[in-house]
Short mmCIF file of C-alpha atoms and ligand atoms in Angstrom, two decimals:
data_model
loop_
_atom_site.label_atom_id
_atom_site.label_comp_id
_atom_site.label_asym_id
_atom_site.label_seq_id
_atom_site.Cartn_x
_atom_site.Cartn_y
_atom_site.Cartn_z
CA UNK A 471 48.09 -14.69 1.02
CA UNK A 472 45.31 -15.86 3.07
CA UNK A 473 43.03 -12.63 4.16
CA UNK A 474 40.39 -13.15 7.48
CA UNK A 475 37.51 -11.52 7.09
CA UNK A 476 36.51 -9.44 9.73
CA UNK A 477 32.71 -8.55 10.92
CA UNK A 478 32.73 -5.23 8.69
CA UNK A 479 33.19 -7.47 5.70
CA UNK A 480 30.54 -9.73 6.02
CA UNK A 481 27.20 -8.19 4.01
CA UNK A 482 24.17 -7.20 5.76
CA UNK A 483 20.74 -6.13 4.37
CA UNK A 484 18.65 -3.90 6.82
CA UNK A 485 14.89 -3.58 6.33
CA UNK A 486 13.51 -0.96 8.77
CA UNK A 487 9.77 0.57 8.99
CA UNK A 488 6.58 0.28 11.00
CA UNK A 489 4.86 -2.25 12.50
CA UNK A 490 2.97 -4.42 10.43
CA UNK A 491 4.56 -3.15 7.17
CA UNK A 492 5.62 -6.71 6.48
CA UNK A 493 9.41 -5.87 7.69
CA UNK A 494 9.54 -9.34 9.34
CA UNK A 495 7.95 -12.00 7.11
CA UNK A 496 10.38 -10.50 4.43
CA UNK A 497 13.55 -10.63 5.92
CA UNK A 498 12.70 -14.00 7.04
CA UNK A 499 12.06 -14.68 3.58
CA UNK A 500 14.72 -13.26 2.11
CA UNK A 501 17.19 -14.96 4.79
CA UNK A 502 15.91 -18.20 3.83
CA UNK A 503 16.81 -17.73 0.77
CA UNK A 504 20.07 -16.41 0.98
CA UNK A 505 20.92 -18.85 3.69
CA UNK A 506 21.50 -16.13 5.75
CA UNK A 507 21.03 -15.36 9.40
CA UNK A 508 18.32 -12.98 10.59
CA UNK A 509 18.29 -10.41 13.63
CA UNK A 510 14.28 -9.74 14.46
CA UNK A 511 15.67 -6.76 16.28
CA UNK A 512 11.97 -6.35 17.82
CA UNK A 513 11.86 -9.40 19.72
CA UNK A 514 14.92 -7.83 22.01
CA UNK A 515 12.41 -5.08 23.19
CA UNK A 516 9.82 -7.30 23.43
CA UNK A 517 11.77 -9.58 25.76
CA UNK A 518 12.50 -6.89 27.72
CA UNK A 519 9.03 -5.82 27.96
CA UNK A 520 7.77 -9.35 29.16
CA UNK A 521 10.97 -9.59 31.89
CA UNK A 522 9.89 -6.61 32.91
CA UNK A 523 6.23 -6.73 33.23
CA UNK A 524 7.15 -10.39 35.36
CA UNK A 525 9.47 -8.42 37.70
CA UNK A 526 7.11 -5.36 37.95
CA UNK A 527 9.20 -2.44 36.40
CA UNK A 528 7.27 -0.09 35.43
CA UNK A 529 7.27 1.35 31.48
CA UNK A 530 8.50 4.84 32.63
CA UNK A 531 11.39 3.65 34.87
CA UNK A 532 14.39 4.24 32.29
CA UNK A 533 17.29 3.13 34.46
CA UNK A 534 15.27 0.16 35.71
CA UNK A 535 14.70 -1.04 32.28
CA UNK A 536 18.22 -0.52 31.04
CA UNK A 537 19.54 -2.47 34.06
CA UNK A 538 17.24 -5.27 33.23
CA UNK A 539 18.34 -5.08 29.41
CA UNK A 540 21.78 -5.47 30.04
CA UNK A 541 21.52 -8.34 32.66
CA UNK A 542 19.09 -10.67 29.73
CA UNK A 543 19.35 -13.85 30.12
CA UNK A 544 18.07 -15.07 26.92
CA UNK A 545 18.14 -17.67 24.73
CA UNK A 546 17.08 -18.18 21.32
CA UNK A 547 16.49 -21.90 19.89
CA UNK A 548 14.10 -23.31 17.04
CA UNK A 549 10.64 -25.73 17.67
CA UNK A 550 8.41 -27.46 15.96
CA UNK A 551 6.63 -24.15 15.47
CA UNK A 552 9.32 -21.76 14.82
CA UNK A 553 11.54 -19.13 16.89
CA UNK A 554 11.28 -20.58 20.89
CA UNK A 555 12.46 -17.84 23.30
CA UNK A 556 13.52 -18.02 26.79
CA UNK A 557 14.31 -15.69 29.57
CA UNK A 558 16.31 -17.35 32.52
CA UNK A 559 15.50 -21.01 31.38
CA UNK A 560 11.24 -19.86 30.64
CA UNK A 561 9.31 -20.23 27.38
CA UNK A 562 8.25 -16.75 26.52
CA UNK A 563 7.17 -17.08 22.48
CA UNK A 564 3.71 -17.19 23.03
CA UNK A 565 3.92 -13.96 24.82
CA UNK A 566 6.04 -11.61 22.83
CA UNK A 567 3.35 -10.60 20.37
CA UNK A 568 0.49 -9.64 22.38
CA UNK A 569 -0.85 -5.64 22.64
CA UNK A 570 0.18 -5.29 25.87
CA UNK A 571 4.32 -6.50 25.11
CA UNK A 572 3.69 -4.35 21.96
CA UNK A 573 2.72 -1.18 23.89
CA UNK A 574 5.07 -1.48 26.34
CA UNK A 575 8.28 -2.49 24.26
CA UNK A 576 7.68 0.45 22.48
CA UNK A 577 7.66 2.89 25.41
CA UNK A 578 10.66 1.06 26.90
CA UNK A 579 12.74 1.28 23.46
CA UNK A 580 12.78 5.16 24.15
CA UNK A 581 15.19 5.35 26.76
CA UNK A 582 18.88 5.33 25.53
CA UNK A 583 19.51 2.82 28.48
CA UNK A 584 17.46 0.33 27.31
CA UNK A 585 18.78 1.18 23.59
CA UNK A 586 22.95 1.16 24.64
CA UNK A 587 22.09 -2.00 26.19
CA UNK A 588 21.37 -4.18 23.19
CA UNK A 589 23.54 -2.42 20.45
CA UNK A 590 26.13 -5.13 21.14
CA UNK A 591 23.86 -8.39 21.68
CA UNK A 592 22.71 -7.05 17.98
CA UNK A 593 25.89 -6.33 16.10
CA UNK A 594 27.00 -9.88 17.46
CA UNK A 595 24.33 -11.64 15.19
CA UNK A 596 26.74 -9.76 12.41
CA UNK A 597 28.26 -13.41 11.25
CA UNK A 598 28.98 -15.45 8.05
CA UNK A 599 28.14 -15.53 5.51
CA UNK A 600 25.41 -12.77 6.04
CA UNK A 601 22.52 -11.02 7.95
CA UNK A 602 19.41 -10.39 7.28
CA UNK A 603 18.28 -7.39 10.17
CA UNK A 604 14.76 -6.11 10.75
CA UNK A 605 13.77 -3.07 13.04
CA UNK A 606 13.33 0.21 13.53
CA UNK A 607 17.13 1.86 13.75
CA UNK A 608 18.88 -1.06 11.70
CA UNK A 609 20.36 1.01 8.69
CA UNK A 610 20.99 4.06 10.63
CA UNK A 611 21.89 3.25 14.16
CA UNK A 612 22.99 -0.36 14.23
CA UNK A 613 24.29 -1.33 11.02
CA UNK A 614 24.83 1.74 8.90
CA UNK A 615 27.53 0.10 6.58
CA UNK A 616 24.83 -2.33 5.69
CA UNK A 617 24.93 -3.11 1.54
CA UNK A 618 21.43 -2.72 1.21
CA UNK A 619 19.17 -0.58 3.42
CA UNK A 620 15.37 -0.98 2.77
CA UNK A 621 12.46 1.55 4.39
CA UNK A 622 9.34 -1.02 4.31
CA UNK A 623 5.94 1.24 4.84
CA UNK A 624 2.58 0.51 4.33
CA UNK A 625 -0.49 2.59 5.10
CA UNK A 626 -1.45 2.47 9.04
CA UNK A 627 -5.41 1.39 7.80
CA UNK A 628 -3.42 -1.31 5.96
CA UNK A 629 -1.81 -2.79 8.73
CA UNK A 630 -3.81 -2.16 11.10
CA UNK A 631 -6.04 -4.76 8.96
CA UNK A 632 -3.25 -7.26 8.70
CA UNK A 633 -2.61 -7.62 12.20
CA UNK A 634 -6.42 -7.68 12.44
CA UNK A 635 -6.13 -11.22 10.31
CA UNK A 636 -3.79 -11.92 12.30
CA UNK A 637 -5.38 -12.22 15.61
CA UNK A 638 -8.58 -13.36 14.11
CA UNK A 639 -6.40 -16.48 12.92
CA UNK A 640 -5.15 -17.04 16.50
CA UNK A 641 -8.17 -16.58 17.53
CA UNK A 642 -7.97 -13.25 19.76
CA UNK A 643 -11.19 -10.88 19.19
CA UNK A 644 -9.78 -6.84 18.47
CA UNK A 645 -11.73 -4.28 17.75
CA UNK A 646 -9.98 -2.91 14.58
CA UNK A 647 -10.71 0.66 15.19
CA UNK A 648 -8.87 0.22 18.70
CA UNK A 649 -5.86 -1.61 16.61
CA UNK A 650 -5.92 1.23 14.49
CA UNK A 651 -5.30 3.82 17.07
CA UNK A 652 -2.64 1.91 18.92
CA UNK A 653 -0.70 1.36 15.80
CA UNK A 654 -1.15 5.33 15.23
CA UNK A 655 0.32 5.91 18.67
CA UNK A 656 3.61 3.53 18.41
CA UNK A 657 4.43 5.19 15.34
CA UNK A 658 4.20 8.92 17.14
CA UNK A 659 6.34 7.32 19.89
CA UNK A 660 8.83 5.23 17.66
CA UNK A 661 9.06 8.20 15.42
CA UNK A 662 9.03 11.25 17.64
CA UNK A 663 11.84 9.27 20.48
CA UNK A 664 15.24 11.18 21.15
CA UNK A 665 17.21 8.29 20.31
CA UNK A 666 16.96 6.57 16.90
CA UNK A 667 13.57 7.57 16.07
CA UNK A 668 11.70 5.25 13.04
CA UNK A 669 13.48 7.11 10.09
CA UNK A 670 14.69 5.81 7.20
CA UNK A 671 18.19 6.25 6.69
CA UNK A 672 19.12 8.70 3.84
CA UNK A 673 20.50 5.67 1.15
CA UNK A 674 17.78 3.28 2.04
CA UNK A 675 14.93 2.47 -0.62
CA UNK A 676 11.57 3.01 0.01
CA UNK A 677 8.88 0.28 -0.29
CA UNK A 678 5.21 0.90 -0.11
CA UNK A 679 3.36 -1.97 0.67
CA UNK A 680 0.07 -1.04 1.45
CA UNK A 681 -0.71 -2.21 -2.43
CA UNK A 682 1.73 -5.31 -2.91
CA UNK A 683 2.22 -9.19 -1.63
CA UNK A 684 4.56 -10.02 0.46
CA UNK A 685 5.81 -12.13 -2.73
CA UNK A 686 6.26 -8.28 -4.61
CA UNK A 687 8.16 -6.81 -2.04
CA UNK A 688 10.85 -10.11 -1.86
CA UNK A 689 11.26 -9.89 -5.28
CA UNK A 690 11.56 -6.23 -5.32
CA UNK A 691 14.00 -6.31 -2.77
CA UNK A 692 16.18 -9.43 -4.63
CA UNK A 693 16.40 -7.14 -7.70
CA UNK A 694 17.57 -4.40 -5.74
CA UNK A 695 20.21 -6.78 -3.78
CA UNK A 696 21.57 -7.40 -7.54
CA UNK A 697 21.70 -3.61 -8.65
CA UNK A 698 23.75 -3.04 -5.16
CA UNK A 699 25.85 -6.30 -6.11
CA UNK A 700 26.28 -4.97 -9.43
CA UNK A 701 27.67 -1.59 -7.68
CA UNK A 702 30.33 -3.54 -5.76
O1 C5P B 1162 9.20 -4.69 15.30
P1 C5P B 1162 8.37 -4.90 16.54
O2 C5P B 1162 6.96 -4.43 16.41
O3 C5P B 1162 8.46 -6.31 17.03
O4 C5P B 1162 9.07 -4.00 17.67
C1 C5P B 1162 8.49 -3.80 18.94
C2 C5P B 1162 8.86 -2.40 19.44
O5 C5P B 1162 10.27 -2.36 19.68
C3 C5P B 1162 8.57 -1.27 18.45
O6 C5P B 1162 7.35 -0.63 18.68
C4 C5P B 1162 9.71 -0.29 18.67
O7 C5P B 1162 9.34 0.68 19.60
C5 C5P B 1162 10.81 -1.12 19.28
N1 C5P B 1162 11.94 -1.33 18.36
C6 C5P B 1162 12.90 -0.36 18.30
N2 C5P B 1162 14.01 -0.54 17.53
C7 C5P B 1162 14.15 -1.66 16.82
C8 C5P B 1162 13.16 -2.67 16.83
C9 C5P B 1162 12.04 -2.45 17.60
O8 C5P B 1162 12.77 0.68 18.93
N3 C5P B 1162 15.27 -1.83 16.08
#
């Protein structure tokens, strides 16, 4: 007897925590590996920050925002470079990362319109033969069946450094005292929110990476993947 699989059947890892905790460079790694497909759950509120910074809706207009979520037109495809992202046919990728989309994706994730909106556009990346899911809310909101829920942390002086490098490499000047305090602030909001707050979700494992390489926590993470294999 032939037996279809259906979406709850196909395995998904979530790795949740902070920004700059390493969440995304290690589910892209650990997708690669798996030949798996990834959901950078962050770049949806990030679009929606840039569309609506473009159209002038304001970070405190909650219906607004959730009206522009649901209408995205977006598109994802792959360059030379990486991840390309459009909205309505425009090249946004260089834009998604800056402060400013940071700061205000973060405000605009705290209204449940904005949330409701993309729950669907993310449990549609749920497809064969896996996903690899980063974010905030992944293991507890979005995916809570997941097979393997990871809490990534790191100090906030720790990555408030990395994303220091960062910018340095791409040749933005920050003043890392002023990173430092922004990243203090999204955490307050993306912790202290209504709706899915930045928690880890009560069977997820906890990884502190303010002391390990990004090589450490992908290999800590593929032994736990066998233990939870092991336990299936
Ligand atoms: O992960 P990243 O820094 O790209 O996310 C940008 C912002 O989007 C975060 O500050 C957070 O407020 C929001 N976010 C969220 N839920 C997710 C992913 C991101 O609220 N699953």
């Amino acid at each position: 007897m032939v037996q279809s699989q259906s979406a709850n059947d196909i395995p998904v890892i979530t790795i949740d925590g902070p920004g700059g905790s390493g969440k995304g460079t290690v589910a892209l790694r650990v997708a690669e590996h798996l030949g798996w497909h990834l959901l950078d759950s962050g770049a949806l509120y990030r679009l929606v920050a840039v569309a609506a910074m473009d159209r002038a809706i304001a970070a405190d207009d909650g219906p607004a925002l959730g009206r522009l979520a649901a209408g995205l037109d977006v598109d994802f495809g792959v360059g030379p470079d990486g991840m390309v992202v459009q909205i309505d046919g425009q090249d946004v990728t260089a834009r998604l990362r800056s402060e400013a989309v940071s700061a205000f994706s973060s405000q605009a994730a705290a209204f449940p319109e904005v949330r409701a909106a993309l729950v669907k556009l993310q449990r549609a990346c749920r497809k064969a033969p896996g996903l690899v899911a980063d974010g905030r809310d992944m293991g507890t909101v979005i995916f809570p069946d997941a097979r393997l829920k990871i809490f990534l942390t790191a100090s906030a002086e720790a990555r408030a450094e990395r994303r220091h490098k960062q910018l340095k490499e791409k040749g933005e000047s920050v003043n890392l005292s002023r990173l430092f305090q922004d990243i203090k602030k999204r955490d307050e909001r993306d912790q202290s929110r209504a709706v899915s707050p930045l928690v880890a979700a009560s069977d997820a494992h906890l990884i502190d990476s303010t002391e390990m390489s990004i090589d450490d926590v992908v290999q800590q993470v593929f032994e736990l993947l066998k233990e939870s294999n092991a336990a299936y």
